[in-house]
Coordinates of N, CA, C and O in Angstrom, one line a residue:
X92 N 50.2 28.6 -10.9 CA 50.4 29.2 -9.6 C 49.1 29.2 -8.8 O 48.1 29.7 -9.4
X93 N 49.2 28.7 -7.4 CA 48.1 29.2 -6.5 C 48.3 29.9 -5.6 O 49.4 29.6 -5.1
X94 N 47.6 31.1 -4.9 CA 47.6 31.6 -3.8 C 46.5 31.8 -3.3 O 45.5 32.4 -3.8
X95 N 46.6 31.3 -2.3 CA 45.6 31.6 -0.9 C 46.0 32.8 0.0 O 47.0 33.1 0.6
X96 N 44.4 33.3 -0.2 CA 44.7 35.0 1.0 C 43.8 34.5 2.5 O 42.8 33.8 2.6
X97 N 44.5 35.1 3.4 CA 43.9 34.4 4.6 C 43.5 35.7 5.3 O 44.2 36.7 5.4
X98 N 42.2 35.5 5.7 CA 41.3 36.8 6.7 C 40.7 36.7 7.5 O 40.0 35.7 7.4
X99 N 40.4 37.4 8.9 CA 39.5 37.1 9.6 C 40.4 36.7 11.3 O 39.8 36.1 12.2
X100 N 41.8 37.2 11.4 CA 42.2 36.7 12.6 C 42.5 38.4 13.2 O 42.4 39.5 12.6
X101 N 42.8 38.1 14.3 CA 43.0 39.3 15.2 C 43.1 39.0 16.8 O 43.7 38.0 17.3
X102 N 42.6 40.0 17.5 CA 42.8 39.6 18.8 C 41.2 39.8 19.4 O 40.3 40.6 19.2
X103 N 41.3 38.7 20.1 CA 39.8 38.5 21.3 C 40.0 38.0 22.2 O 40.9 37.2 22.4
X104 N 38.7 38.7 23.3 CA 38.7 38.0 24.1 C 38.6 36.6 24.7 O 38.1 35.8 23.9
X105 N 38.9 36.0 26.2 CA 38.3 34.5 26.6 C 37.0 34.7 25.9 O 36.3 35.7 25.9
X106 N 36.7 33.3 25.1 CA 35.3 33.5 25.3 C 34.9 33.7 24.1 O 34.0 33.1 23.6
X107 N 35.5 34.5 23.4 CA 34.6 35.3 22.1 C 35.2 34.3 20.6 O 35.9 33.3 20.8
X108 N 34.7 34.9 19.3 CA 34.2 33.8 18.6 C 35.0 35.0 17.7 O 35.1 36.2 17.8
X109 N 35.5 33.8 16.5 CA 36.1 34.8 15.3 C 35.9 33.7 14.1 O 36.2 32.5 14.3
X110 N 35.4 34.4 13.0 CA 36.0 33.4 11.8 C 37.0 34.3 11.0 O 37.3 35.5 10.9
X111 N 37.7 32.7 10.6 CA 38.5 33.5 9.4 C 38.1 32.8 8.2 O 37.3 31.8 8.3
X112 N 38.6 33.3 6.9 CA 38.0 32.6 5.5 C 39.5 32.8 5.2 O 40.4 33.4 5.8
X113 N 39.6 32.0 4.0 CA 40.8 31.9 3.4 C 40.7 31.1 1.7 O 40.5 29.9 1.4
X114 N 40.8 32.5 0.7 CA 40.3 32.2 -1.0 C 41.4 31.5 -1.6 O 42.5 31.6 -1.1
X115 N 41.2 30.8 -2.4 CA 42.3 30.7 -3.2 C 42.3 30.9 -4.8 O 41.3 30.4 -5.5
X116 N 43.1 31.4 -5.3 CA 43.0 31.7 -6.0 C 44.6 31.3 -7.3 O 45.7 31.0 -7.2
X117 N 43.8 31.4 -8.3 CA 44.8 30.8 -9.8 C 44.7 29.8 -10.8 O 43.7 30.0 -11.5
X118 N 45.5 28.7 -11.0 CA 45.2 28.1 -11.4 C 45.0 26.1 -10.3 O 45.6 25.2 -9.8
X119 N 43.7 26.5 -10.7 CA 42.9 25.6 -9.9 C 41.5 25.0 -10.5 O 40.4 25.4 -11.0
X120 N 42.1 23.5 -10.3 CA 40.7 23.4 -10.6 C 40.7 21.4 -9.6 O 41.5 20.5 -9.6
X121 N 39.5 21.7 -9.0 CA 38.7 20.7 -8.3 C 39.5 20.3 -7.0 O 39.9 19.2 -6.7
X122 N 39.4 21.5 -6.2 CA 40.2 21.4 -4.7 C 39.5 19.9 -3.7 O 38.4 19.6 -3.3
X123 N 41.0 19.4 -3.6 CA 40.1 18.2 -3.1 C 39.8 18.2 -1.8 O 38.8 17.8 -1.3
X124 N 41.2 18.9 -1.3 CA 40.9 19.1 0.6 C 41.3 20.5 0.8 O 42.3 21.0 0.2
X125 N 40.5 21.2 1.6 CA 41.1 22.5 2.1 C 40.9 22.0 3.7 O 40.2 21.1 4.1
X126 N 41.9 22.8 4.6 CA 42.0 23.1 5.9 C 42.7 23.8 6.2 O 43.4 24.5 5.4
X127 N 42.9 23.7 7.7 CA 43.4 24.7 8.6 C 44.8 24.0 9.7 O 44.5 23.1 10.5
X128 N 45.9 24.5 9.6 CA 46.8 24.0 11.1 C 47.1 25.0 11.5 O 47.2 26.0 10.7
X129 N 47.3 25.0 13.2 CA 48.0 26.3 13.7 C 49.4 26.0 14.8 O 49.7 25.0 15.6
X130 N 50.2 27.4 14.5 CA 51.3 27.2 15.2 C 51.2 28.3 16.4 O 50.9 29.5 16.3
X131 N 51.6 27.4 17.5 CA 51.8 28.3 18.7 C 53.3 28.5 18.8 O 54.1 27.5 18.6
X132 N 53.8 30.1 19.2 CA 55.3 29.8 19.6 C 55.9 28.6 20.4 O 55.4 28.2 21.5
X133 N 56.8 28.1 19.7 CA 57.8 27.3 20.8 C 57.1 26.1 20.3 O 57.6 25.1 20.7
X134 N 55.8 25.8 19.4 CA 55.4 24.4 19.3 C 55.2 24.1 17.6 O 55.2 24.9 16.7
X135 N 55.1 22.5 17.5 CA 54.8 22.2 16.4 C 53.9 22.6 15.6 O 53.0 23.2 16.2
X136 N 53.7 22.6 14.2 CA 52.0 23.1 13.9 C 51.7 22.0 14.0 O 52.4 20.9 13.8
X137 N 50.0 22.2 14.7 CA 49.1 21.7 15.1 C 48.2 21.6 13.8 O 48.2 22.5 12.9
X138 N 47.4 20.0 13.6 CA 46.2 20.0 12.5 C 44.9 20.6 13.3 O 44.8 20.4 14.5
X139 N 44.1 21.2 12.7 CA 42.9 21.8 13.1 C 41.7 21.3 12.6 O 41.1 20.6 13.4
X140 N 41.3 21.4 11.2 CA 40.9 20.8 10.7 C 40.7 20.5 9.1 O 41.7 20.7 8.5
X141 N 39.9 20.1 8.4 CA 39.7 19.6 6.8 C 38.8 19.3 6.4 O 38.3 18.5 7.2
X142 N 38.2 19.6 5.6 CA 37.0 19.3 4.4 C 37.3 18.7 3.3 O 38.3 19.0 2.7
X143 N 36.4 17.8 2.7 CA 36.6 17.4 1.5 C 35.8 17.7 0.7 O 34.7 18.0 1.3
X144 N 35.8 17.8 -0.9 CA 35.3 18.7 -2.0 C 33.4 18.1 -1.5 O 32.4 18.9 -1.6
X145 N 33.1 17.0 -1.0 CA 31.9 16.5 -0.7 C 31.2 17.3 0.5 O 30.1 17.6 0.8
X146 N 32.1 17.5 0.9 CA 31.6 18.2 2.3 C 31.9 17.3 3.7 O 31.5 17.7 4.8
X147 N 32.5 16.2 3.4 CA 33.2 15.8 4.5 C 34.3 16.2 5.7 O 35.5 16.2 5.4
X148 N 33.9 16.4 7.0 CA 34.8 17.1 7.4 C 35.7 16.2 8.7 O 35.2 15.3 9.4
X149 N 36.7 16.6 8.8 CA 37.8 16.3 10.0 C 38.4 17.3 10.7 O 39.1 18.2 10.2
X150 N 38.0 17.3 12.3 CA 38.3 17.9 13.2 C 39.1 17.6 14.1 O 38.6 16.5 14.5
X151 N 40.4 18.0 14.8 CA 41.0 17.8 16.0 C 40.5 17.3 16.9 O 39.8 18.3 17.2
X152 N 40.3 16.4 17.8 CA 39.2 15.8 18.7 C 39.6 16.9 19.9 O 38.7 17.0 20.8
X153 N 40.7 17.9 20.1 CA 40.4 18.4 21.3 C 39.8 19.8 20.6 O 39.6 20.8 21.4
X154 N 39.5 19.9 19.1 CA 39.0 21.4 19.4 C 37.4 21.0 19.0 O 36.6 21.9 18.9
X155 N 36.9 19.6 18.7 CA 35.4 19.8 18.3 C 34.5 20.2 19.5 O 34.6 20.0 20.7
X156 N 33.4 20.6 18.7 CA 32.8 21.2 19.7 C 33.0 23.1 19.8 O 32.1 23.9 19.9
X157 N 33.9 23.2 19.7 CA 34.5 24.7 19.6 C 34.8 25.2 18.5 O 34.5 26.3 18.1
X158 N 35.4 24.1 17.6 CA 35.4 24.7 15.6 C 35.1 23.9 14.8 O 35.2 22.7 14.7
X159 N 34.7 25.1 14.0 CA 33.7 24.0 12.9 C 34.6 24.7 11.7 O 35.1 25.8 11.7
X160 N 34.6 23.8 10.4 CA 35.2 24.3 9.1 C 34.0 23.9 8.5 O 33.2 23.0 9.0
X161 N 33.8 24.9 7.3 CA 33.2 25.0 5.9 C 34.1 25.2 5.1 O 35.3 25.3 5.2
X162 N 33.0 25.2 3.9 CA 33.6 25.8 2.4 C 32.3 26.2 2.1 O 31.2 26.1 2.7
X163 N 32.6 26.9 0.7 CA 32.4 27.5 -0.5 C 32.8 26.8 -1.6 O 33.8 27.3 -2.1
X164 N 32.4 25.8 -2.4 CA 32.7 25.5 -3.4 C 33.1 26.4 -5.0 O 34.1 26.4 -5.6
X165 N 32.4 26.8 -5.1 CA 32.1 28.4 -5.8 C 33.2 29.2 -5.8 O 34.1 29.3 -6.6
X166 N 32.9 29.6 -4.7 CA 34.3 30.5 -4.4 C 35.6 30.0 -4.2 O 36.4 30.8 -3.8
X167 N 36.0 28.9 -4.3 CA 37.2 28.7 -3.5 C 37.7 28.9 -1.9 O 38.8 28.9 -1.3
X168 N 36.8 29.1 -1.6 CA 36.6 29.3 0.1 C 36.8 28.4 1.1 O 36.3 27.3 1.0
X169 N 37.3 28.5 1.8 CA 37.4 27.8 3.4 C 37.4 28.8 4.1 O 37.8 29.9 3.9
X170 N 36.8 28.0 5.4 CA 36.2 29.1 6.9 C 36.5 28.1 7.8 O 36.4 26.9 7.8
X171 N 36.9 29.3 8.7 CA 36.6 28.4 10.2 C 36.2 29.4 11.1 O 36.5 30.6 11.2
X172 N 35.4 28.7 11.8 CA 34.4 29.3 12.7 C 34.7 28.9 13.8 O 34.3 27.7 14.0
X173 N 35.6 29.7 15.1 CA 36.0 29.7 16.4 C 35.3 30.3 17.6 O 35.3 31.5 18.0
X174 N 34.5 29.0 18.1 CA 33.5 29.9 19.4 C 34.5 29.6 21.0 O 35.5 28.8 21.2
X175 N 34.1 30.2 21.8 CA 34.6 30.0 23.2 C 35.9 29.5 22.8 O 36.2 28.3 22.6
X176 N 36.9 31.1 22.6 CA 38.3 30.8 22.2 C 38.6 30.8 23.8 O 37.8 31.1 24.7
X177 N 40.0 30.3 24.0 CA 40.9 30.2 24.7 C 42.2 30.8 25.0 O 42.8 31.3 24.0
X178 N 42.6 30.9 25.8 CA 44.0 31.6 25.7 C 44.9 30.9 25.1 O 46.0 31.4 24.8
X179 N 44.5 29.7 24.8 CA 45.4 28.3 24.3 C 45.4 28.4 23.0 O 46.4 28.2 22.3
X180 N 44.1 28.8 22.4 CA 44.1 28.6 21.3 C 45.0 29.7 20.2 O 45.3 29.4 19.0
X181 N 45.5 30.9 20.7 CA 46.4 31.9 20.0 C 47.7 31.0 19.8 O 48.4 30.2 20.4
X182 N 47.6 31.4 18.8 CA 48.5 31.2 17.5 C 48.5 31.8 15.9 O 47.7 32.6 15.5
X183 N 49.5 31.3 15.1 CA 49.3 31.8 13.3 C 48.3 30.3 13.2 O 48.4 29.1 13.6
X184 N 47.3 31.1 12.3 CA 46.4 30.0 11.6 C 46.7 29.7 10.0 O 46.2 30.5 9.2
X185 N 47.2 29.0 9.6 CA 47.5 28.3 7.9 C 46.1 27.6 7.3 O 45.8 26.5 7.8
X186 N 45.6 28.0 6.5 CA 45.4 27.4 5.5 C 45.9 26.8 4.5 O 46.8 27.3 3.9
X187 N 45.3 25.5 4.1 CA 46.0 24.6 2.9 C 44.6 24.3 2.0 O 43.4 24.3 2.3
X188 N 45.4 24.1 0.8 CA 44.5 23.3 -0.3 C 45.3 22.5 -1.2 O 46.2 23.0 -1.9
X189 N 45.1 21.3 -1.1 CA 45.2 19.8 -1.8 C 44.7 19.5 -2.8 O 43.7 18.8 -2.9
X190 N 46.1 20.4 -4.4 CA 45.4 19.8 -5.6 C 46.2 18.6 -5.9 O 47.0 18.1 -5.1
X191 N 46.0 18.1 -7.1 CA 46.5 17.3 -7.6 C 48.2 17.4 -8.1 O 49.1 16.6 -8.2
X192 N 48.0 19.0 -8.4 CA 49.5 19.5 -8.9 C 50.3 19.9 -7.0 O 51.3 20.6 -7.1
X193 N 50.0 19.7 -6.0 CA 50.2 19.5 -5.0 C 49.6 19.9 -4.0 O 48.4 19.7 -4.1
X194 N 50.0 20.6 -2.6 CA 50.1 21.0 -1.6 C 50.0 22.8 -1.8 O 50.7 23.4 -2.6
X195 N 49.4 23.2 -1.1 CA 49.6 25.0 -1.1 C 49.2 25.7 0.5 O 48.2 25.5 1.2
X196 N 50.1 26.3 0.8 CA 49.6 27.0 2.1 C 49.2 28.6 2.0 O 49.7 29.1 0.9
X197 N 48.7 29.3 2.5 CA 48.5 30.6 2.8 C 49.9 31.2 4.2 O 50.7 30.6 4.9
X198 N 49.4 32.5 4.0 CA 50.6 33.2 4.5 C 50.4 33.1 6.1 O 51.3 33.4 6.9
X199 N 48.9 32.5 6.7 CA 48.9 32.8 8.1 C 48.6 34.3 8.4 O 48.9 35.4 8.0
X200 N 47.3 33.4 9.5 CA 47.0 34.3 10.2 C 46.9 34.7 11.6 O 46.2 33.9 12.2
X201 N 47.5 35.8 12.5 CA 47.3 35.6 13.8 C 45.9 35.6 14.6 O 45.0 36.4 14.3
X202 N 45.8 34.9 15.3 CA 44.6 35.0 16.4 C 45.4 35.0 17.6 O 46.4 34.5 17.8
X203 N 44.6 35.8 18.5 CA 45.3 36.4 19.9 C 44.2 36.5 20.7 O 43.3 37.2 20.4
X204 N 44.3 35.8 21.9 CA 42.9 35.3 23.1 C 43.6 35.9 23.9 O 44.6 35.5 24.4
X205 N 42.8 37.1 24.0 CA 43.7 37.8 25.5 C 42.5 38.8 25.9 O 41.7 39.4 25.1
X206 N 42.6 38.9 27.5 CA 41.8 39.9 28.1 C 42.7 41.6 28.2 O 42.1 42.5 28.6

């Protein structure tokens, strides 16, 4: 069993900056990709971004510039770091990690860009 706990969303303003992190935890061993997609009401989930165990990363071409992902190797960790949010950008944020024994998401988190 894996589970991923996801932290770090809430509500902000235009403008302001939030990370979330997102652990995973169980049985795991040698996560190959972690990231992030998010869903806005009424739309598809969106990919955000992804890291690979090397540290290679893939970002949405409309959010670079604005978010960056890490990790934590160590910890099992993934982050994403959201500067000059948008009102666009609110939505549930999902984390994933890609083992070998499959696919795993987190429960989502909301982020909310509002004045």
């Amino acid at each position: 069993q894996v589970q991923l706990v996801e932290s770090g969303g809430g509500l902000v303003q235009p403008g302001g900056s939030l990370r979330l992190s997102c652990t995973a935890s169980g049985t795991i061993q040698n996560i190959n990709v972690m990231g992030w997609y998010r869903q806005s009401p009424g739309k598809e989930r969106e990919f955000v971004g992804s890291i690979f165990s090397g540290g290679v990363t893939e970002h949405a071409g409309s959010l670079k510039g604005r978010f960056t992902i890490s990790r934590d190797n160590a910890k099992n960790t993934v982050y994403l770091q959201m500067n000059s949010l948008k009102p666009e950008d609110t939505a549930v944020y999902y984390c994933y990690v890609a083992l070998a024994s499959g696919l795993y998401w987190g429960q989502g988190t909301q982020v909310t860009v509002s004045s």
